[in-house]
XYZ file of C-alpha atoms in Angstrom:
162
model
C 76.877 90.749 128.769
C 78.829 89.797 131.882
C 79.662 86.142 132.253
C 80.652 84.783 135.664
C 82.197 81.491 136.789
C 82.620 79.903 133.380
C 84.873 76.853 133.336
C 87.246 77.363 130.415
C 87.346 73.641 129.628
C 84.110 73.757 127.656
C 84.420 74.652 123.958
C 81.219 76.722 123.912
C 82.708 78.962 126.602
C 85.790 79.576 124.489
C 83.534 80.432 121.552
C 81.701 83.009 123.688
C 84.996 84.649 124.690
C 86.255 84.678 121.087
C 82.944 86.151 119.914
C 83.177 88.903 122.546
C 86.788 89.644 121.568
C 85.770 89.798 117.898
C 83.050 92.328 118.764
C 85.747 94.638 120.204
C 86.844 95.224 116.591
C 83.828 94.274 114.476
C 80.943 95.321 116.747
C 79.199 98.676 116.300
C 80.270 99.787 119.792
C 83.634 97.998 119.969
C 86.447 99.924 121.636
C 88.828 99.073 118.746
C 86.277 99.293 115.911
C 88.635 101.583 113.943
C 90.563 98.428 112.976
C 87.510 97.145 111.071
C 88.357 98.683 107.708
C 86.443 98.141 104.451
C 87.908 95.210 102.537
C 89.478 93.554 105.579
C 89.881 89.884 104.573
C 89.763 88.401 108.088
C 88.300 89.059 111.506
C 90.508 90.168 114.377
C 89.799 89.246 117.998
C 91.111 91.616 120.636
C 90.831 93.227 124.038
C 91.627 96.853 124.784
C 92.651 98.160 128.158
C 94.331 100.815 130.216
C 96.547 100.474 133.254
C 96.492 103.295 135.758
C 99.893 104.682 136.659
C 98.856 106.321 139.929
C 96.080 105.740 142.454
C 92.966 107.871 142.516
C 90.675 107.924 145.549
C 87.375 106.142 144.968
C 85.254 109.320 144.740
C 87.969 111.526 143.219
C 88.364 112.549 139.599
C 91.146 114.089 137.535
C 91.584 115.756 134.159
C 93.608 113.481 131.910
C 94.787 116.293 129.643
C 96.308 118.141 132.630
C 98.444 115.213 133.824
C 102.189 115.153 133.420
C 103.231 112.687 130.707
C 104.720 110.148 133.146
C 101.400 109.944 135.055
C 99.178 109.143 132.066
C 97.639 105.669 131.824
C 99.360 102.914 129.873
C 97.485 101.823 126.708
C 97.022 98.059 126.172
C 95.768 95.847 123.356
C 95.963 92.064 123.012
C 94.802 90.393 119.804
C 94.940 87.460 117.435
C 93.955 86.989 113.812
C 92.260 85.567 111.898
C 89.833 85.117 114.785
C 88.532 81.791 113.446
C 91.958 80.392 112.472
C 94.733 82.301 114.283
C 98.094 82.749 112.582
C 99.398 85.662 114.668
C 98.975 86.979 118.204
C 100.020 90.516 119.077
C 100.183 92.311 122.426
C 100.973 96.023 122.559
C 101.712 98.155 125.621
C 102.301 101.870 125.073
C 103.639 103.404 128.253
C 101.709 106.542 129.184
C 99.826 106.196 125.891
C 96.334 106.707 127.280
C 93.614 104.480 125.853
C 94.160 101.024 124.372
C 91.561 101.351 121.633
C 92.898 104.591 120.194
C 96.647 104.173 120.791
C 97.706 100.519 121.203
C 95.131 98.874 118.895
C 96.217 100.749 115.727
C 99.817 99.620 116.305
C 98.704 95.994 116.636
C 96.539 96.422 113.540
C 99.557 97.512 111.479
C 101.608 94.541 112.704
C 98.750 92.138 111.896
C 98.297 93.700 108.432
C 102.036 93.463 107.723
C 102.086 89.771 108.608
C 98.758 88.556 107.201
C 99.091 90.663 104.045
C 101.508 88.077 102.659
C 98.852 85.312 102.725
C 96.314 84.551 99.994
C 92.664 84.101 100.964
C 93.137 80.332 100.667
C 96.209 80.390 102.918
C 94.319 82.391 105.541
C 91.806 79.533 105.784
C 94.479 76.874 106.354
C 95.633 76.046 109.899
C 98.930 77.599 110.991
C 101.910 75.370 110.268
C 103.758 73.970 113.253
C 107.110 75.417 112.176
C 105.705 78.968 112.026
C 104.372 78.558 115.534
C 107.660 77.292 116.947
C 110.118 79.758 115.409
C 109.905 83.527 114.950
C 109.068 84.892 111.540
C 110.715 88.098 110.352
C 108.535 90.782 108.837
C 109.418 94.290 107.774
C 108.435 96.520 110.717
C 105.448 98.643 109.668
C 105.802 102.418 109.603
C 103.934 104.452 112.198
C 103.287 108.121 112.754
C 104.470 107.982 116.344
C 107.392 109.126 118.456
C 110.728 108.150 116.785
C 111.968 106.557 120.026
C 108.958 104.230 120.064
C 109.456 103.369 116.382
C 113.106 102.564 117.078
C 112.029 100.227 119.877
C 109.642 98.410 117.515
C 112.365 98.069 114.876
C 114.767 96.757 117.519
C 112.247 94.061 118.420
C 111.868 93.136 114.733
C 115.636 92.859 114.267
C 116.004 90.602 117.317
C 114.001 87.931 115.489
C 115.839 88.270 112.175
């Protein structure tokens, strides 16, 4: 459903946006539905995306698998969790990664799992504490089956906040 000209001041409009973002992961046709694993203790809200690296004429097409690596689309995923009581927000950009739902979303999912895995069910229901919002929290960087250079970059980011 496309929604136009919604003033963001009204709470019901925010709820509609959050619901739509939750469906990206928990809906049957969501572009990041692979994050909705059995036994998941919370709902994730997110938005997948891609950013084109080069321009394509309006009526033109191209074969993605034949592109040079540096011309492939960037993969994007922005998220927060738990959707009804956020404790973490994660944005992932994978340069030349392709599609957000299949490349960037799983990375965000691992970061969210690593952080929220430390909370009990009761703690997940409590509002985020002010001090955790205002200062970075160090977590062990999750392991990924991706390019070692990209893993090193993620670990570097984790160490900056340590």
